[in-house]
CSV table of C-alpha atoms in Angstrom, one decimal:
chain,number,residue,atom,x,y,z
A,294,UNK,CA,-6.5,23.7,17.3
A,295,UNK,CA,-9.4,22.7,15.6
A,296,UNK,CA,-11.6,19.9,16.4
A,297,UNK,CA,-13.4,17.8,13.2
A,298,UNK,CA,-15.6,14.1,13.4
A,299,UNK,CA,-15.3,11.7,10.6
A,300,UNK,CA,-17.9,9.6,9.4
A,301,UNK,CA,-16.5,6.2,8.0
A,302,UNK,CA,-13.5,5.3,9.1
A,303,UNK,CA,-13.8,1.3,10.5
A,304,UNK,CA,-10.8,-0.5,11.7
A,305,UNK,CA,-9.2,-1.7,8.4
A,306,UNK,CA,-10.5,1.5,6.2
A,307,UNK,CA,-7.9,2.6,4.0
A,308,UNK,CA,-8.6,6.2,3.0
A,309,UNK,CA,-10.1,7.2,6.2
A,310,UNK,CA,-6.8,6.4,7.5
A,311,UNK,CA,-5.2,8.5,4.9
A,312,UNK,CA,-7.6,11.6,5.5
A,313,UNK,CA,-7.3,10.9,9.5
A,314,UNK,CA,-3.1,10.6,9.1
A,315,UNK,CA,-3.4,13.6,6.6
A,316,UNK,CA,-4.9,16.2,9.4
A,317,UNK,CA,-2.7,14.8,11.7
A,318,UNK,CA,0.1,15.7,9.7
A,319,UNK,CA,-1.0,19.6,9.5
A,320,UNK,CA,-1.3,19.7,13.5
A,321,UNK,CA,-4.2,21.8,13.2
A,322,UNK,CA,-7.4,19.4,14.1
A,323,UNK,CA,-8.0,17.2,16.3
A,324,UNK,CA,-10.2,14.2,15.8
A,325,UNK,CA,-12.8,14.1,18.7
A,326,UNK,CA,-16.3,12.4,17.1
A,327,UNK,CA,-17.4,9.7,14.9
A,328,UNK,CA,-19.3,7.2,13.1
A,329,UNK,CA,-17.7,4.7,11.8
A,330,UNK,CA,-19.7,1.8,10.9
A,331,UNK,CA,-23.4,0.4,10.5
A,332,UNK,CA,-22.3,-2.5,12.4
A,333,UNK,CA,-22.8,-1.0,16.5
A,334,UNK,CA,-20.0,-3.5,17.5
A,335,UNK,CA,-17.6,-2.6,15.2
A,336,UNK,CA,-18.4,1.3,15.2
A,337,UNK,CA,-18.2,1.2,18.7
A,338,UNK,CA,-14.7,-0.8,18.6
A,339,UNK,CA,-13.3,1.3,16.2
A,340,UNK,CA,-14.4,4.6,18.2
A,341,UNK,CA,-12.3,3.3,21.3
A,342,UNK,CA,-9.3,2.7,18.8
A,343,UNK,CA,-9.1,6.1,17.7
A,344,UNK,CA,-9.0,7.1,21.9
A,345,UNK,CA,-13.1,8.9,21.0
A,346,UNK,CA,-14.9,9.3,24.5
A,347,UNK,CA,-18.0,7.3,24.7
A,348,UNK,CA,-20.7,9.9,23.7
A,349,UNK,CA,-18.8,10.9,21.0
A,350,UNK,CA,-19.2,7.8,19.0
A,351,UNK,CA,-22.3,7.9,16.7
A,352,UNK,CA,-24.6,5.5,15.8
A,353,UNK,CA,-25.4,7.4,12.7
A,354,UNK,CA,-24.2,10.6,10.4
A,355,UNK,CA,-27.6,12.2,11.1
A,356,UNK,CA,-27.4,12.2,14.9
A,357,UNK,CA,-23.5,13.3,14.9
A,358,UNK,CA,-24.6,16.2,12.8
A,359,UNK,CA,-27.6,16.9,15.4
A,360,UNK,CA,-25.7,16.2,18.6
A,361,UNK,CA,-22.2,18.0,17.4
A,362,UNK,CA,-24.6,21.0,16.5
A,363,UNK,CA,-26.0,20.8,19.9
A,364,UNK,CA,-22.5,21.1,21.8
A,365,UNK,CA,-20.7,24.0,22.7
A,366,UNK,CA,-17.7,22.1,22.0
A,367,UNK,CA,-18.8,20.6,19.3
A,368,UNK,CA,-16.8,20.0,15.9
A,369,UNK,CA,-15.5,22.6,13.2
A,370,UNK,CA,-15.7,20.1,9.9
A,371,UNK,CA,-16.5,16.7,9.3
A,372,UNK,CA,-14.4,14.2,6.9
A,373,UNK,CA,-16.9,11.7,5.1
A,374,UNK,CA,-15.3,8.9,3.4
A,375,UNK,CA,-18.1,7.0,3.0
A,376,UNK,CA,-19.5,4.5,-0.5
A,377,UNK,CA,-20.6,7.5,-2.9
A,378,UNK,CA,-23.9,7.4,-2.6
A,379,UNK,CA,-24.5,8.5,1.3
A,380,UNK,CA,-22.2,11.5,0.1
A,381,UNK,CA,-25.0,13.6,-0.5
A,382,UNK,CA,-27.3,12.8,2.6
A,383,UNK,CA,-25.0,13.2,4.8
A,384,UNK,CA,-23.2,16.1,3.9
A,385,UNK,CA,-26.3,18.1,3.3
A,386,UNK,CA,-27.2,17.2,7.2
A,387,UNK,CA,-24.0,18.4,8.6
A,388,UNK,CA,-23.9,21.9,6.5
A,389,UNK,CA,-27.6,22.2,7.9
A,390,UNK,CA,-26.3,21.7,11.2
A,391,UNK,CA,-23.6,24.3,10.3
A,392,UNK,CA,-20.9,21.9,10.3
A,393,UNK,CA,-18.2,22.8,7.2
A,394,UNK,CA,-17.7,19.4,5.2
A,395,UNK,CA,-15.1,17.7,3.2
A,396,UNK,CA,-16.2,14.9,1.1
A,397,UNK,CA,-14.1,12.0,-0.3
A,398,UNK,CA,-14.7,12.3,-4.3
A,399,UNK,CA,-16.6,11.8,-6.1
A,400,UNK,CA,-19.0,14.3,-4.0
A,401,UNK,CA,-22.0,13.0,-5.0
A,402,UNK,CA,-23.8,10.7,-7.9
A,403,UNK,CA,-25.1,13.1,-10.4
A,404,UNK,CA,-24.4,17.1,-10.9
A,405,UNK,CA,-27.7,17.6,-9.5
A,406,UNK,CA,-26.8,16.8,-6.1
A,407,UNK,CA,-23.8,18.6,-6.1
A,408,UNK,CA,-24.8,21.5,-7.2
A,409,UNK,CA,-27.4,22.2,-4.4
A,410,UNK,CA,-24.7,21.5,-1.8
A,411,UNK,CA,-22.8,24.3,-3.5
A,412,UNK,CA,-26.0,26.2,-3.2
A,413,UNK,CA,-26.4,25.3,0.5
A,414,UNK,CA,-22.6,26.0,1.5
A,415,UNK,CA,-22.9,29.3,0.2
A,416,UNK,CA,-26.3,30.2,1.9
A,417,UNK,CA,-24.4,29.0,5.4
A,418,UNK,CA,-21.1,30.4,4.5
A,419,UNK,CA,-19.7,27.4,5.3
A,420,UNK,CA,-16.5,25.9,3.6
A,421,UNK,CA,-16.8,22.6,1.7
A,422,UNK,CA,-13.6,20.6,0.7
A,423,UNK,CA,-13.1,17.8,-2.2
A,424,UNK,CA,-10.3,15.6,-1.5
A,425,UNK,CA,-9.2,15.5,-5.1
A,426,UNK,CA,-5.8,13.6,-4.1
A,427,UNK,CA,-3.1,15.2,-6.8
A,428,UNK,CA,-3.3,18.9,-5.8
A,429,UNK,CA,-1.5,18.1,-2.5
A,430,UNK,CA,1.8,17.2,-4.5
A,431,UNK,CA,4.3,19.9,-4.4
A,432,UNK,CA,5.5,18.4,-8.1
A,433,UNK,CA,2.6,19.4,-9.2
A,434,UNK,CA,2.0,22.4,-7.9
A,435,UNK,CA,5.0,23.7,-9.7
A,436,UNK,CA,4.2,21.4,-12.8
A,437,UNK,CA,0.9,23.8,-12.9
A,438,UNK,CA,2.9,27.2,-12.6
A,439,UNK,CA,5.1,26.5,-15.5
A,440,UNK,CA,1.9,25.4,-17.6
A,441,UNK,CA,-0.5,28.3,-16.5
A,442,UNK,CA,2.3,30.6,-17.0
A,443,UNK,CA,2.7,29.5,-20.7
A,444,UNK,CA,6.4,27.5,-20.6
A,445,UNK,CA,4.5,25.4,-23.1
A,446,UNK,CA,2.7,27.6,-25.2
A,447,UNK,CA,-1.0,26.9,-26.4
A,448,UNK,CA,-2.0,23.7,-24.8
A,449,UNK,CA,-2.9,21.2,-28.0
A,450,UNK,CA,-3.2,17.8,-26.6
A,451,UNK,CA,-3.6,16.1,-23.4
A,452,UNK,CA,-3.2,12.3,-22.3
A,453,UNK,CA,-4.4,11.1,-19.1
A,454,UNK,CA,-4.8,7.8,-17.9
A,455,UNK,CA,-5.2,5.7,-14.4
A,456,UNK,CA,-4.5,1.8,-14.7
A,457,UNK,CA,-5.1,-0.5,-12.3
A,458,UNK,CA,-5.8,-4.2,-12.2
A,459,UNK,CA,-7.6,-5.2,-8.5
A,460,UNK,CA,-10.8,-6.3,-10.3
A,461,UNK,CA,-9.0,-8.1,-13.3
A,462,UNK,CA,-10.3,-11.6,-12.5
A,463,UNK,CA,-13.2,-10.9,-10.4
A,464,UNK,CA,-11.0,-10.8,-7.2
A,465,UNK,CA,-13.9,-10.4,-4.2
A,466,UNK,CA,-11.7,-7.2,-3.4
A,467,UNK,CA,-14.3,-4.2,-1.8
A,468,UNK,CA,-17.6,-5.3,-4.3
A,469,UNK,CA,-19.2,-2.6,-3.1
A,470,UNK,CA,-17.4,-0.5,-5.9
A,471,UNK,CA,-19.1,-2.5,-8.5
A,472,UNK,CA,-22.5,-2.4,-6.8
A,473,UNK,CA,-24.5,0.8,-7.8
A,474,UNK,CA,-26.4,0.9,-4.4
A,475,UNK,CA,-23.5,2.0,-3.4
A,476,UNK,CA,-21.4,3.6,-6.1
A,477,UNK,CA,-24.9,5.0,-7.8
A,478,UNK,CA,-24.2,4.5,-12.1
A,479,UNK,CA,-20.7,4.9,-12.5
A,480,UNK,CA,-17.8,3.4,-11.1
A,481,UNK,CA,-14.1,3.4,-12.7
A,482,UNK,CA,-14.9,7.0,-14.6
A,483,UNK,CA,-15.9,8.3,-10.8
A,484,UNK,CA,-13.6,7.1,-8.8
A,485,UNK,CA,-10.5,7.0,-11.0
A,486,UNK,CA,-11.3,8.7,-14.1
A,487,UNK,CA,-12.6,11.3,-11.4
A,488,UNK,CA,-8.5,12.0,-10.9
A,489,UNK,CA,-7.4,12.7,-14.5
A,490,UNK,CA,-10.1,15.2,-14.9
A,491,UNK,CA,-9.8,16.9,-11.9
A,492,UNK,CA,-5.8,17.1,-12.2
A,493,UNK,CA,-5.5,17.6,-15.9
A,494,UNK,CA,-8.1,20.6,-15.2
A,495,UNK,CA,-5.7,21.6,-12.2
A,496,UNK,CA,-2.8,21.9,-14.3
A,497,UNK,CA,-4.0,23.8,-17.3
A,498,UNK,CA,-7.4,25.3,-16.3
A,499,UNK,CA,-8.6,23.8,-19.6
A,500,UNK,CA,-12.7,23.5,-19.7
A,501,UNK,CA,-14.0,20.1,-21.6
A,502,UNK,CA,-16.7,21.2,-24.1
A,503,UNK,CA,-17.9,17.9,-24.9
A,504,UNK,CA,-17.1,14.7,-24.8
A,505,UNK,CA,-17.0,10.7,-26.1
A,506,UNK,CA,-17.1,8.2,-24.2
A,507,UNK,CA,-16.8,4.1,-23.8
A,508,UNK,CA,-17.4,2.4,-20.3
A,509,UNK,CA,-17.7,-1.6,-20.0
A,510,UNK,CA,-19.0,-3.5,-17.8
A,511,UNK,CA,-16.8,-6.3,-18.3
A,512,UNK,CA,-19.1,-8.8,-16.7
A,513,UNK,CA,-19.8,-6.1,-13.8
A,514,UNK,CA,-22.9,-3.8,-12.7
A,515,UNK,CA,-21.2,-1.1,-13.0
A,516,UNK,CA,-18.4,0.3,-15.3
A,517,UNK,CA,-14.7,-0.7,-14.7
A,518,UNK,CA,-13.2,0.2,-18.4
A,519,UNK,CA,-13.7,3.5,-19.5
A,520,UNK,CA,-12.3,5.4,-22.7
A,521,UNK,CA,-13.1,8.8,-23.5
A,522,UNK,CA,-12.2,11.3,-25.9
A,523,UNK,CA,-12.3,15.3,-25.6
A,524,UNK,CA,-12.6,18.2,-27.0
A,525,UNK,CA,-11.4,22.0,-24.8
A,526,UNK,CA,-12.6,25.2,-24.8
A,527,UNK,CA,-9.3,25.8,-26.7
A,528,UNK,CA,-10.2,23.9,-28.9
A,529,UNK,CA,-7.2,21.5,-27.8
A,530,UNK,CA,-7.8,17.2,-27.7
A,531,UNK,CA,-7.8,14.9,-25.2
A,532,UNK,CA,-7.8,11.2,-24.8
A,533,UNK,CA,-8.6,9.6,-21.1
A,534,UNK,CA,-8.6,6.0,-20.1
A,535,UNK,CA,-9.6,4.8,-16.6
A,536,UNK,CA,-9.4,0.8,-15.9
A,537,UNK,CA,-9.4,-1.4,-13.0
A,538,UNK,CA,-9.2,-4.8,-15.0
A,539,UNK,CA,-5.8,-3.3,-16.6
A,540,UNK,CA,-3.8,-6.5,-15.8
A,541,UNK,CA,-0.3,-5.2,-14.4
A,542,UNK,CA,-0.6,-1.8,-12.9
A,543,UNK,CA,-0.8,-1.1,-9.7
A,544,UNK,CA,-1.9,2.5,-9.7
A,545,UNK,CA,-0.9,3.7,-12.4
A,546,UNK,CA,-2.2,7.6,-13.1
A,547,UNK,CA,-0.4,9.4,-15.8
A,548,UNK,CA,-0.2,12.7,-17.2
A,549,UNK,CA,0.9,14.2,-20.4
A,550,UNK,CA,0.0,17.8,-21.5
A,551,UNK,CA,1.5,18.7,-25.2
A,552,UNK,CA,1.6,22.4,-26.1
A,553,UNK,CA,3.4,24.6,-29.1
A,554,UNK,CA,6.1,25.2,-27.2
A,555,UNK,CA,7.1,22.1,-25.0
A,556,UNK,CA,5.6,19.3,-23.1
A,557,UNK,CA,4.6,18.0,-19.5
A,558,UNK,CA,4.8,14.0,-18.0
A,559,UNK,CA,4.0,12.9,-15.1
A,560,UNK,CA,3.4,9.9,-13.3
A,561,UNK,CA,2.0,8.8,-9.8
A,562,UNK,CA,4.2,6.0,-9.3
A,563,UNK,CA,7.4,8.2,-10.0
A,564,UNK,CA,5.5,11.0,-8.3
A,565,UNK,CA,8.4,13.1,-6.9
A,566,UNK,CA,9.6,14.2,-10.6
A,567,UNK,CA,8.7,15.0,-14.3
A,568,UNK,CA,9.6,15.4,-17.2
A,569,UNK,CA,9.6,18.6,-18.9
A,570,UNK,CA,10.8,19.0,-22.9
A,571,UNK,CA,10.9,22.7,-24.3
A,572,UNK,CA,11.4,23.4,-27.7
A,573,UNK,CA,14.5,23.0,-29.7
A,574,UNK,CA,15.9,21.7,-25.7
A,575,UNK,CA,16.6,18.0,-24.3
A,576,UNK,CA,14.0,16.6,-22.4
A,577,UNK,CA,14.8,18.1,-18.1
A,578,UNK,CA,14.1,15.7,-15.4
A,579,UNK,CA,12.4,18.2,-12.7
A,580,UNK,CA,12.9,16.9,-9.3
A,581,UNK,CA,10.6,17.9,-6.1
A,582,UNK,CA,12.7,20.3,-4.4
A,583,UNK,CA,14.6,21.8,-7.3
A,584,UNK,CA,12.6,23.6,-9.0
A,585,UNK,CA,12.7,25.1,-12.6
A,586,UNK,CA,12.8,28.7,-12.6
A,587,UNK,CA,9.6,29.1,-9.8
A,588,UNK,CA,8.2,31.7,-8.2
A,589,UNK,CA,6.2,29.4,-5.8
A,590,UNK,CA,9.0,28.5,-2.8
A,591,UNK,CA,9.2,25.1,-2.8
A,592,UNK,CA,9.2,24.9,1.4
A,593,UNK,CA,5.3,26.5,0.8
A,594,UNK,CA,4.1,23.0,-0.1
A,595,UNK,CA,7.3,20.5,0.4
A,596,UNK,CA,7.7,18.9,4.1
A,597,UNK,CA,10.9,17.5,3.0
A,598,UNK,CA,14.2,17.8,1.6
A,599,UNK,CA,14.5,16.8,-2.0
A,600,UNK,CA,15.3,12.9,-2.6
A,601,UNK,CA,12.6,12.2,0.4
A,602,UNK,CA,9.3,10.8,-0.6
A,603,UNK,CA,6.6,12.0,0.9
A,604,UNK,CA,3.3,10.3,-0.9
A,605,UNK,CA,0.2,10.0,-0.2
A,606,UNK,CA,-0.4,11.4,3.2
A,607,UNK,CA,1.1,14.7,3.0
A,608,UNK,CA,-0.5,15.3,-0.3
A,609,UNK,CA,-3.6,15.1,2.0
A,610,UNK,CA,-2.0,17.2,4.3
A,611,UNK,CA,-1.5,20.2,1.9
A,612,UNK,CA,-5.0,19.7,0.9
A,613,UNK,CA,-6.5,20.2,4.8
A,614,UNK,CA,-3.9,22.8,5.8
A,615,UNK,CA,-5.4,25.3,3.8
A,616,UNK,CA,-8.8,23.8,4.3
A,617,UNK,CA,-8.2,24.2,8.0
A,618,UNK,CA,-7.1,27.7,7.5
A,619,UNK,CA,-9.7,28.9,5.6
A,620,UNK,CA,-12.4,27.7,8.2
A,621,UNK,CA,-10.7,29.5,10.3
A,622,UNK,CA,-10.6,32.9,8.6
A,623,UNK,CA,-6.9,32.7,7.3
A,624,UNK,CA,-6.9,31.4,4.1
A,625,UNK,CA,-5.8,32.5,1.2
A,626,UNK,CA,-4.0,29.4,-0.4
A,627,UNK,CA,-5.8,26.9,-2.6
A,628,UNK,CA,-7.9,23.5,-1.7
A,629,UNK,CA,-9.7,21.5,-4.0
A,630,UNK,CA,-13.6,22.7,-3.1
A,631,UNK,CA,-17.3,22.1,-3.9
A,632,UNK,CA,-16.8,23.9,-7.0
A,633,UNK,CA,-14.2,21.7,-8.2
A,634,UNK,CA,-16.7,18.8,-7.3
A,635,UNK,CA,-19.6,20.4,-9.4
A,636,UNK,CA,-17.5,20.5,-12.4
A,637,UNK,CA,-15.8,17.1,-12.4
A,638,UNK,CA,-20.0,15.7,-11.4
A,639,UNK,CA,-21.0,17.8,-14.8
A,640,UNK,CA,-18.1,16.7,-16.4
A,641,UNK,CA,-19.1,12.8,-15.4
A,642,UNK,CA,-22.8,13.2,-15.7
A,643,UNK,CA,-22.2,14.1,-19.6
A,644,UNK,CA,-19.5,11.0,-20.0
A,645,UNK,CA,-22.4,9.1,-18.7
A,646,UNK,CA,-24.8,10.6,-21.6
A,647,UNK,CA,-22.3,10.2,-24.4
A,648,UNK,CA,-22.0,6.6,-23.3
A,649,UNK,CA,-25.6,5.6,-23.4
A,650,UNK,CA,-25.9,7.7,-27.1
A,651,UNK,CA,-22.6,6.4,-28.7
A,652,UNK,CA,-22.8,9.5,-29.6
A,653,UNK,CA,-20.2,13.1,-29.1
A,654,UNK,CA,-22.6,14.8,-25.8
A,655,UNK,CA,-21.8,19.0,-25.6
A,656,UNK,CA,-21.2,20.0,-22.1
């Protein structure tokens, strides 16, 4: 078993929890060091909660990365889950230490950045994961077999959005996300809008080639209503839209790929099925765990039966199994990775330009 630190991770984090209960789920790491907060008190309390001995509780990303370096049974990879903008510090200092990483997206604040830790993780031959959330579902997985093998035909358009409402009404929920200290120039495109890109590029392997975009402010530093449109390397459209002032939806990411020959929905809060409409046939309601004519074995990715949720944690889970794997010399299956994280930065970086032209920006 492997043993990996996290950085982040207080008591009352959510998705450090979910990247902590994810590993736990593959039974293949253990969690042995930490920081978990500026605060000494609370890093230190939260240290003792997850059972860390004493000198294995860091004040700081900087010395964990030293002192983990320094041990002989030091760590193997290190989770960070911190506010965007210490992405890049700190995982630079761990794959210097020769620590593999896996970053919380967005993996840093500009391209720039990301692409010298590509640069770096190669130079070490280290292994670097993004924790793009949607390639851990098994619906998905499948959903991407029957587009990549062309059930659909030529890909024409695609609709992706992510709804949610926490910061309609100024609610005092997390403000660092609005805060560009933290979040560096972006916010809803990064972190949400971040999602459809990755997963619509996931499912079809389309390219952007350039791109219009809209984020407001809304009364905030920082984006939190974003609109763009697309153009492919296949020529094919797109339309995204990424809010958080979307008054009445929860979490609301949705899919829809249009080719020649059919079409593709899904949608997170249904996430176990979707709907798949081939030419001249009714629309098929494709459940997790019967699959429509696959080649990929459902048990490779599902943990359980069909008509058993299994969310947000074991979509982690498939994302650090193979992770885990590959650090270890056995991989073979796919993880979202730094290159993944390069292009959705590039693809960001240029959403950023169009917006400040008003103006189509060629990637």
């Amino acid at each position: 078993m492997l043993k990996y630190g996290i950085v982040g991770a207080g008591i009352g984090s959510f998705i450090s929890d979910v990247h902590i209960r994810g590993i736990d789920a593959t039974k293949k790491a253990k969690l042995v060091a930490g920081c978990f907060s500026r605060n000494p008190e609370k890093n230190e309390e939260s240290g003792k909660a997850r059972g860390l001995a004493a000198d294995r509780i860091y004040p700081d990303a900087l010395s964990m990365a030293v002192g983990e370096s320094a041990r002989e049974d030091g760590i193997d990879f290190v989770v960070i889950t911190t506010p965007n903008v210490f992405h890049y510090e700190m995982a630079k200092a761990f794959l210097n230490a020769g620590i593999n990483v896996s970053s919380d997206k967005p993996v840093t604040i500009d391209a720039a950045q990301a692409i010298e830790l590509q640069k770096l993780a190669a130079e070490k031959g280290l292994k670097f994961c993004v924790t793009f959330t949607y390639a851990g579902y098994p619906i998905l997985q499948h959903a991407r077999e029957i587009i990549r093998r062309g059930d659909l035909g030529d890909i024409i358009m695609v609709m992706g959005e992510y709804a949610q409402d926490w910061l309609a009404g100024n609610t005092g929920i997390a403000p660092w996300r609005t805060d560009p200290t933290f979040t560096g120039r972006m916010n809803s495109i990064s972190d949400i809008g971040s999602h459809v890109m990755f997963t619509v590029n996931f499912l079809t392997g389309l390219e952007v080639s350039k791109v219009c975009s809209v984020l407001d402010n809304e009364g905030y530093q920082t984006d939190v209503n974003s609109s763009i449109l697309l153009k492919y390397d296949n020529d094919a459209t797109g339309m995204y839209w990424a809010s958080q002032v979307a008054h009445g939806n929860d979490n609301g990411i949705r899919i829809r790929i249009y080719g020649t020959k059919g079409s593709i929905e899904w949608r997170n809060e249904d996430a176990e099925r979707f709907q798949l409409t081939l030419e001249s046939k009714p629309p098929m309601i494709i459940s997790k765990g019967r699959n429509y004519e696959a080649t990929l074995p459902f048990g490779s990715t599902g943990r359980l039966p069909a008509g058993h949720h299994e969310g947000l944690y074991y979509s982690f889970a498939n994302i650090y199994g193979p992770f885990i794997d590959d650090i270890k010399g056995e991989g073979g299956a796919y993880y979202p990775n730094i290159d993944d994280g390069v292009r959705i930065m590039h693809w960001l970086d240029k959403c950023y330009d169009s917006n400040q032209k008003q103006a189509w920006v060629e990637l």
